[in-house]
Coordinates of C-alpha atoms and ligand atoms in Angstrom, one line a residue:
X1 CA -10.5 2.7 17.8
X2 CA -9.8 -0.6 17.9
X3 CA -10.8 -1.0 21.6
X4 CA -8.6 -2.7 24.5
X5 CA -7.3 -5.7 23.6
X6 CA -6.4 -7.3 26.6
X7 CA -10.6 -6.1 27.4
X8 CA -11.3 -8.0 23.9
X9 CA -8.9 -11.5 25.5
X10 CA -10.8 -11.4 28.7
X11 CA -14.2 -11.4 27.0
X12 CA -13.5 -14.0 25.0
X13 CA -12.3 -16.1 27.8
X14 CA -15.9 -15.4 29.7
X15 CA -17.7 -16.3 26.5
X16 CA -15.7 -19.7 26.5
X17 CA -16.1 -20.3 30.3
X18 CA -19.5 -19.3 30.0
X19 CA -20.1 -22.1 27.3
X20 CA -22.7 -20.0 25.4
X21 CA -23.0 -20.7 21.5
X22 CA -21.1 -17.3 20.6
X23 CA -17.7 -18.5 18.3
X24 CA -15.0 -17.5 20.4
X25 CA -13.6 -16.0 16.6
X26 CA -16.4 -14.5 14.5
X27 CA -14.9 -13.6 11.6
X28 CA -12.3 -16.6 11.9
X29 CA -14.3 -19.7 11.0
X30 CA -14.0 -21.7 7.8
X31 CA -16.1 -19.4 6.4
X32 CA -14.9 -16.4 7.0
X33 CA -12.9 -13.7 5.0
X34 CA -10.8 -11.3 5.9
X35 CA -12.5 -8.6 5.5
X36 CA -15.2 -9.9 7.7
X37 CA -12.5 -10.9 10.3
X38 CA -11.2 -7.4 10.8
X39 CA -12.1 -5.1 13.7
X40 CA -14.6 -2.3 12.9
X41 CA -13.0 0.7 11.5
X42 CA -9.9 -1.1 10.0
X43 CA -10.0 -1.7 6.1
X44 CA -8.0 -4.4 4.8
X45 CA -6.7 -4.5 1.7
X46 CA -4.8 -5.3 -1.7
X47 CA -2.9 -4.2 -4.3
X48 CA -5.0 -4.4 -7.7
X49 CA -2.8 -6.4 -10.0
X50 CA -2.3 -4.7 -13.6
X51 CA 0.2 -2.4 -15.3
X52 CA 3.9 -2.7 -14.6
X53 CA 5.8 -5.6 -14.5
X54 CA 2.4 -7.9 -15.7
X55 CA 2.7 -5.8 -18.9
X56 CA 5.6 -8.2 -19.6
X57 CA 4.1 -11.2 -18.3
X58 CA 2.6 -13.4 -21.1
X59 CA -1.1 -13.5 -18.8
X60 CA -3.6 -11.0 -20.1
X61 CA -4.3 -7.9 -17.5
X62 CA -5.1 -9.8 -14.0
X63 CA -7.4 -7.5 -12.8
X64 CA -9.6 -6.8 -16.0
X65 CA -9.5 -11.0 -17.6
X66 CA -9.4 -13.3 -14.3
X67 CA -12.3 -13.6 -13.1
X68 CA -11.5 -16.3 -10.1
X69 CA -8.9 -13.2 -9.0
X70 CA -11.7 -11.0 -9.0
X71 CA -14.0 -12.7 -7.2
X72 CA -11.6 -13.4 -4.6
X73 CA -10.7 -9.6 -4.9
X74 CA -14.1 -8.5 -3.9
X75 CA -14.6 -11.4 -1.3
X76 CA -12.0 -10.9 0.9
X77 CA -10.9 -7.3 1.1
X78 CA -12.6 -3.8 1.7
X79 CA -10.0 -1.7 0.6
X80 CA -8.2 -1.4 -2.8
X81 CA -5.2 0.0 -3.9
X82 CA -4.5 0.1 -7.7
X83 CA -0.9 -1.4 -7.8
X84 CA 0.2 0.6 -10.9
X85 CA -2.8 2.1 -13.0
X86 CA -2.8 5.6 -11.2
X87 CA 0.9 6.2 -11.8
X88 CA 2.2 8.6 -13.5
X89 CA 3.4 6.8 -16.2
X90 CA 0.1 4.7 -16.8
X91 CA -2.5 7.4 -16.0
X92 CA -0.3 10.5 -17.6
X93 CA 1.5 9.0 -20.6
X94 CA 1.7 12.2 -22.8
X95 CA 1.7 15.4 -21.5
X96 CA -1.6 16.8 -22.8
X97 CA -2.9 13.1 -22.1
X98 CA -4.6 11.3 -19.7
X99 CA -5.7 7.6 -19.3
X100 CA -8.2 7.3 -16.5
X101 CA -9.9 3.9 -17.9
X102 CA -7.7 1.6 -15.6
X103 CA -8.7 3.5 -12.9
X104 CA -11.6 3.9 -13.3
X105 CA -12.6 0.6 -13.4
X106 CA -11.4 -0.3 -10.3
X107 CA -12.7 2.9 -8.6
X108 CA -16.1 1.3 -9.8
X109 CA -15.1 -2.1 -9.1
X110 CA -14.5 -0.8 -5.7
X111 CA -17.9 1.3 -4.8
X112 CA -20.3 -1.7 -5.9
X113 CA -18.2 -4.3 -4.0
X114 CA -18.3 -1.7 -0.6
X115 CA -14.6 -0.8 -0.6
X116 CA -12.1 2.0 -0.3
X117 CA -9.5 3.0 -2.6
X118 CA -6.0 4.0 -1.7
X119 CA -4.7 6.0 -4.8
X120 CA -1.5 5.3 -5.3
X121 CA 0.9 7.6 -6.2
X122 CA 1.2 11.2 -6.8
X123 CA 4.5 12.4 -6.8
X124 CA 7.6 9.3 -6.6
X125 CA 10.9 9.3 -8.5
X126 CA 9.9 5.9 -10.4
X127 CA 7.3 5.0 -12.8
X128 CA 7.3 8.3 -14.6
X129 CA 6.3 8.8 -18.4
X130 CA 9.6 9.8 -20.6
X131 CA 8.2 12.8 -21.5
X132 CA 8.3 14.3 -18.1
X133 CA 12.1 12.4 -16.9
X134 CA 13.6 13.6 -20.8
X135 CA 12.0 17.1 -21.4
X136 CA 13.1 20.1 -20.9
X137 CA 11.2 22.3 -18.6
X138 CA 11.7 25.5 -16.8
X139 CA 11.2 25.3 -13.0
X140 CA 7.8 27.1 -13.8
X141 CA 7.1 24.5 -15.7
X142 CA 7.7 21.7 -13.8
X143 CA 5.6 23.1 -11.3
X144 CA 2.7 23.7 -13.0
X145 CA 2.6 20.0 -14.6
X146 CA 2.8 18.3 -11.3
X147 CA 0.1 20.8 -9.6
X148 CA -1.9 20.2 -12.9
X149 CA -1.5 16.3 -12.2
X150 CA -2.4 16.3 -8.8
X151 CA -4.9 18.6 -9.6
X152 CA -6.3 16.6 -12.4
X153 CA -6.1 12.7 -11.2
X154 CA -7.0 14.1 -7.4
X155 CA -10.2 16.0 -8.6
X156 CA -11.2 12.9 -10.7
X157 CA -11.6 10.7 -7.8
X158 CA -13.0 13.5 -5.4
X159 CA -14.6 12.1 -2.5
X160 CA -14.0 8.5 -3.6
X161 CA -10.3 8.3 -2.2
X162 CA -10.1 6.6 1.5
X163 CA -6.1 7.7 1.4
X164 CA -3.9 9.0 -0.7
X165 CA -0.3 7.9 -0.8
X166 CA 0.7 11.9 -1.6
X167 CA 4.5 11.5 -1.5
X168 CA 6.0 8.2 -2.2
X169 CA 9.2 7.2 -1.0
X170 CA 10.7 10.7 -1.3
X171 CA 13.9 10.0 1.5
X172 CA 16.8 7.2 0.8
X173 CA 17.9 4.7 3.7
X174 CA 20.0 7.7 4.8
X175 CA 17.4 10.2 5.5
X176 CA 18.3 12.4 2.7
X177 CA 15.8 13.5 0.0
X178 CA 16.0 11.7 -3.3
X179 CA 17.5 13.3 -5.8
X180 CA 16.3 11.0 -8.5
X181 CA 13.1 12.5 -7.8
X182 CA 12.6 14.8 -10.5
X183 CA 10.3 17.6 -8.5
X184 CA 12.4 17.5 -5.6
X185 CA 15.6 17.7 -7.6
X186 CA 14.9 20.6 -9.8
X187 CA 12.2 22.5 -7.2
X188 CA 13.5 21.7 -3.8
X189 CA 11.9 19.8 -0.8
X190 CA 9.5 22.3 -0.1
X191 CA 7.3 20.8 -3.1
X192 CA 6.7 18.1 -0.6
X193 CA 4.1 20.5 0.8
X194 CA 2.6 22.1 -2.1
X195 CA 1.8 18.6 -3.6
X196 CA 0.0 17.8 -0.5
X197 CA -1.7 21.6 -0.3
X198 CA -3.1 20.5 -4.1
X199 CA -3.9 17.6 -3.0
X200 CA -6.0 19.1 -0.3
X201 CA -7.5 21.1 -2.8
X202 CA -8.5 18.8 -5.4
X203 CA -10.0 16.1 -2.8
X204 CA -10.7 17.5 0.5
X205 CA -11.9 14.1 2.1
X206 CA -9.1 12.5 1.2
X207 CA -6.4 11.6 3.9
X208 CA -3.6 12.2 2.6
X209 CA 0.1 10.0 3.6
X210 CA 3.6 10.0 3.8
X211 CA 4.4 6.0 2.3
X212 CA 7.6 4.3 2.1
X213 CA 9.4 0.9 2.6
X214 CA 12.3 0.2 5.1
X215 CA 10.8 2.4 7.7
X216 CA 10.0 -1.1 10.0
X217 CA 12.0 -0.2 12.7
X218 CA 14.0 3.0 14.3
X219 CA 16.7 4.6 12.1
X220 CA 17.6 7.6 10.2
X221 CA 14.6 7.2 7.6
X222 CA 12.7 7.2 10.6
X223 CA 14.0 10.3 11.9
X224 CA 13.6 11.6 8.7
X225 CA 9.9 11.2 8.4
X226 CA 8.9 12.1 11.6
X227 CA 11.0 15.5 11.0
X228 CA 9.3 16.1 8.3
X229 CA 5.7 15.4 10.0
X230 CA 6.5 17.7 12.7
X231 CA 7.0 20.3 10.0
X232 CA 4.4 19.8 7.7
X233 CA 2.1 19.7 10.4
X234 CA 3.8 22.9 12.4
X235 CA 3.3 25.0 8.9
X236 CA -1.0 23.5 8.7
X237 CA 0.0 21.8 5.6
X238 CA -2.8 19.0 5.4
X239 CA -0.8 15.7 6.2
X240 CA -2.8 13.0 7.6
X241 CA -1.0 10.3 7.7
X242 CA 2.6 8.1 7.5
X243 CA 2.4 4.6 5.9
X244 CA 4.9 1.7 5.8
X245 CA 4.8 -0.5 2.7
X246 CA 6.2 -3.4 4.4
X247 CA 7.9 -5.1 2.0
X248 CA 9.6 -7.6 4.3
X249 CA 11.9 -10.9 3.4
X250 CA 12.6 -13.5 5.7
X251 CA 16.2 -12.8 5.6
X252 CA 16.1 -10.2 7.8
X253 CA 14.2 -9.9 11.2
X254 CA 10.5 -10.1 11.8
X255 CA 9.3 -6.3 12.1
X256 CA 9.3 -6.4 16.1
X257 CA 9.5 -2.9 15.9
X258 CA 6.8 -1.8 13.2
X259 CA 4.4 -0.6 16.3
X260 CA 6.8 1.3 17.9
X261 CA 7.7 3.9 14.6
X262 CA 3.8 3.4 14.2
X263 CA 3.6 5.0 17.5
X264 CA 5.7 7.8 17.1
X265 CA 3.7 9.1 14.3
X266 CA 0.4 8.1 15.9
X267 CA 1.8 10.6 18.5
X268 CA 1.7 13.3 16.7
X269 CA -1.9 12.4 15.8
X270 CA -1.6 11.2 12.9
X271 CA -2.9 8.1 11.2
X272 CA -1.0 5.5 10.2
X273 CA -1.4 2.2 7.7
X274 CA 0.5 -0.7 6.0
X275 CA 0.4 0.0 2.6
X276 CA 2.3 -2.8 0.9
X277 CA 2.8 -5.9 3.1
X278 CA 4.3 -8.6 1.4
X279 CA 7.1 -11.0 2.7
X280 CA 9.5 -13.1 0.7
X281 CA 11.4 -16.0 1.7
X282 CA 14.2 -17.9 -0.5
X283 CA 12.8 -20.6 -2.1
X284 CA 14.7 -24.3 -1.5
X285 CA 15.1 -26.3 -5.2
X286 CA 12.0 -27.2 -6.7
X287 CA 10.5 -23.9 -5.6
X288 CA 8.2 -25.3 -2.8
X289 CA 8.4 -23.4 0.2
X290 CA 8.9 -26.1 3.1
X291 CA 5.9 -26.2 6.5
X292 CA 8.4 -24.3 8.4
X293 CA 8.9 -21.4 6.3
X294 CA 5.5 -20.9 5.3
X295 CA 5.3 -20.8 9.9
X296 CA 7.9 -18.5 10.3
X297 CA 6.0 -16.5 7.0
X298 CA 2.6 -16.4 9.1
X299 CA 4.7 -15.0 12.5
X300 CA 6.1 -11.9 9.8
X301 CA 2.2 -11.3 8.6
X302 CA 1.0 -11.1 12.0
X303 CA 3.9 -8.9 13.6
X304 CA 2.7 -6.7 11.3
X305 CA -0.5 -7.1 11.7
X306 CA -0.3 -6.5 15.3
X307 CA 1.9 -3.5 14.9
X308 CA -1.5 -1.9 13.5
X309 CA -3.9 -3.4 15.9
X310 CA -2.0 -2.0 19.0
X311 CA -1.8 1.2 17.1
X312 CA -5.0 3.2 17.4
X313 CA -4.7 5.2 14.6
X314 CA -4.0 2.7 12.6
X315 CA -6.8 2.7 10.0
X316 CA -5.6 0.6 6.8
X317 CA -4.1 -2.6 7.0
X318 CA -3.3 -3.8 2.9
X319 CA -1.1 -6.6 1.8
X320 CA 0.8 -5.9 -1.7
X321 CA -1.1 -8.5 -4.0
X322 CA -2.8 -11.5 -2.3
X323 CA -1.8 -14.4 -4.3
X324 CA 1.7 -15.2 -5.9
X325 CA 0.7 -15.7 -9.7
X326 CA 1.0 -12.4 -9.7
X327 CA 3.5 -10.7 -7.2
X328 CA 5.7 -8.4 -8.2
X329 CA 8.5 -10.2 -6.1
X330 CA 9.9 -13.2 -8.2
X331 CA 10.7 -10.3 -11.1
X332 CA 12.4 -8.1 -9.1
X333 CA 14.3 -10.7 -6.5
X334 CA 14.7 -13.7 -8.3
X335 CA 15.9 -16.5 -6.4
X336 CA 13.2 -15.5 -3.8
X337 CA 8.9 -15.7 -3.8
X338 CA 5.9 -17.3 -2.5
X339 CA 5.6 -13.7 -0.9
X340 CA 1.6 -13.8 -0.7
X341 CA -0.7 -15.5 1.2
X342 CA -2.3 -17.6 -1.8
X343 CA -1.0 -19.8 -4.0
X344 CA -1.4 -19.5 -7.8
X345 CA -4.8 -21.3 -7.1
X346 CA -6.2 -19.1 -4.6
X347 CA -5.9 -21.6 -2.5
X348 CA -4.7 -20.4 1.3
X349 CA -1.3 -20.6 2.8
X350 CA -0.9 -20.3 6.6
X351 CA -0.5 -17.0 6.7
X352 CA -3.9 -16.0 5.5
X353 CA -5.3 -17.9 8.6
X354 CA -2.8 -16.4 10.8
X355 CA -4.0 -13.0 9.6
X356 CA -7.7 -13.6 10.0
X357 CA -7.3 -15.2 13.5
X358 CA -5.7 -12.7 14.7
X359 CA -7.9 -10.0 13.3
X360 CA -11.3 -11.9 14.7
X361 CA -9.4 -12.1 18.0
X362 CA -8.6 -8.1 17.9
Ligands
LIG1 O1 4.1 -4.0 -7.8 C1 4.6 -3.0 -8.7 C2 5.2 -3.6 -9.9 O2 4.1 -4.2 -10.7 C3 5.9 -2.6 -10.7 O3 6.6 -3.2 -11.8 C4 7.0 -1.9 -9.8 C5 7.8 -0.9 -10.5 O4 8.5 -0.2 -9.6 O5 6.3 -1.3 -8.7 C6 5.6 -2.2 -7.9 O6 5.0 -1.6 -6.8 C7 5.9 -0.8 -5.9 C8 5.0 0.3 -5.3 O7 4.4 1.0 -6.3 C9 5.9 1.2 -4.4 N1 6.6 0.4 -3.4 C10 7.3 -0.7 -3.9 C11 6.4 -1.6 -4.8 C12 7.2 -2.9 -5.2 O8 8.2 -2.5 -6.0

């Protein structure tokens, strides 16, 4: 999809030696955006800050009241992913209730400014509305309220959905379902399928994913996904997809190995995506990132990045908010941050050039 590579480096070099006018990077000058960077056929995207932890931030709603953020939103990035306002507890906060508006505004936001949506999530064990963790149901019931959610936020978006993240981080580190997922708990892993049968059913052009974090490199979560794939698939349930959320930190390795689990599942011919990308570094006093780590940050960006480009079904490329006023990380890790590739100001941090570089160059 994304053509040879190595065809794409040897071109270049002819262009150079050639000394004709053509930019040896054509989405990669001053200029240019990412978006405009990336390879045909590759959407690259955000996270759509609003809902969650922002609720308790004093700034009013990013996405809705900051305009700078949104201009920068439609700018640089022709995908979208709403970061918490088609969750269940945000979109479905009383049982006989829904609240689309969030949504819907960024679904709009999305089709005038020429970008997809990946609707985030359907069925997860977090970010659920009390009245569906603390009621009492029957197993019939339970059932029929998460077909009748799929059913209902799926067929709202019908035919505007690039992806779907269908089941969201349904296994633990071990490979074992999660039991603090309420459906799979009280109805068994075999809702796995049904949710993405109604899924199917409620938005047939919607490719529909697998999504989780620490599936970066080979392991029993891993094994566990791509057992599940080879099931799903084996039994015609309609799964299109297997997604890593990249949530990386500079504590641990660079993702050498992201293209090889990409593989596996682009194997079975699947597609595949980064869903969440984001990578956090401890921060020294003062809060300043130093040169260095913001160079090692770039080299994490673009193993990822290259993980997908080497990858031919790799088809969505989005990075889990794109500047740090508003990343989820300092909240939820505090002594680390500076996880995006903007600062507060928009302005752009090494690795946003490392990640259009290498995207012109792919
Ligand atoms: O970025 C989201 C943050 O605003 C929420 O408070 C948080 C609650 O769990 O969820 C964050 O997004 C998560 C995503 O939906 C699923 N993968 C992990 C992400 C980071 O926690």
């Amino acid at each position: 999809m994304k053509g040879n590579r190595v065809a794409v480096a040897v071109l270049a070099v002819v262009v150079l030696v050639g000394g004709g006018a053509v930019p040896a990077q054509a989405g990669g000058g001053r200029d240019g955006t990412l978006r405009k960077a990336a390879p045909h056929g590759l959407r690259i995207g955000t996270a759509v800050a609003g809902g969650g932890h922002h609720l308790e931030q004093e700034y009013p709603d990013p996405f809705t009241a900051d305009r700078p953020y949104r201009r920068v939103l439609a700018r640089e990035f022709s995908s979208a992913s709403p970061e918490n306002q088609m969750k269940w507890e945000f979109i479905h906060p009383g049982r006989y209730e829904y609240r689309f508006g969030p949504a819907d505004a960024i679904v709009r936001f999305a089709r005038e400014n020429g970008q997809a949506v990946r609707g985030h999530t359907l069925l997860w064990h977090s970010q659920n509305p009390a009245w569906l963790t603390e009621g009492t149901f029957s197993k019939a019931e339970l059932r029929a309220i998460l077909k009748d959610h799929i059913m209902t936020v799926a067929g709202r978006y019908r035919g505007k959905i690039h992806q779907w993240d269908v089941a969201n981080e349904i296994f633990d580190d071990t490979g074992a379902y999660r039991q603090e997922n309420i459906f799979i708990r009280e109805l068994g892993p075999g809702i796995v399928a049904d949710a993405f049968r109604w899924a199917h059913r409620a938005d047939p052009h919607a490719q529909l994913f697998l999504n989780d974090y620490g599936v970066d490199w080979p392991g029993a979560k891993v094994d566990a996904y791509e057992a599940l794939a080879r099931q799903l698939l084996a039994d015609g349930v309609p799964l299109h997809g297997f997604a890593s959320q990249a949530h990386l930190s500079m504590r641990y390795p660079a993702p050498d190995q992201l293209r090889t689990v990409l593989q596996r599942f682009d194997d079975l011919g699947l597609h595949t995506a980064i869903t969440e990308l984001d990578v956090r570094m401890d921060l020294p006093e003062g809060g300043v990132p130093t040169p260095e780590q913001l160079a090692t940050q770039a080299t994490y960006y673009t193993t990822a990045l290259d993980a997908c480009l080497a990858v031919d079904g790799c088809n969505s490329f989005t990075i889990w908010g794109f500047t740090d006023k508003y990343s989820w990380v300092p909240h939820f890790f505090p002594a680390e941050g500076a996880a995006t590739v903007m600062w507060d100001d928009f302005r752009r941090k090494p690795a946003y050039y490392a990640l259009r570089d290498t995207l012109a160059a792919a």
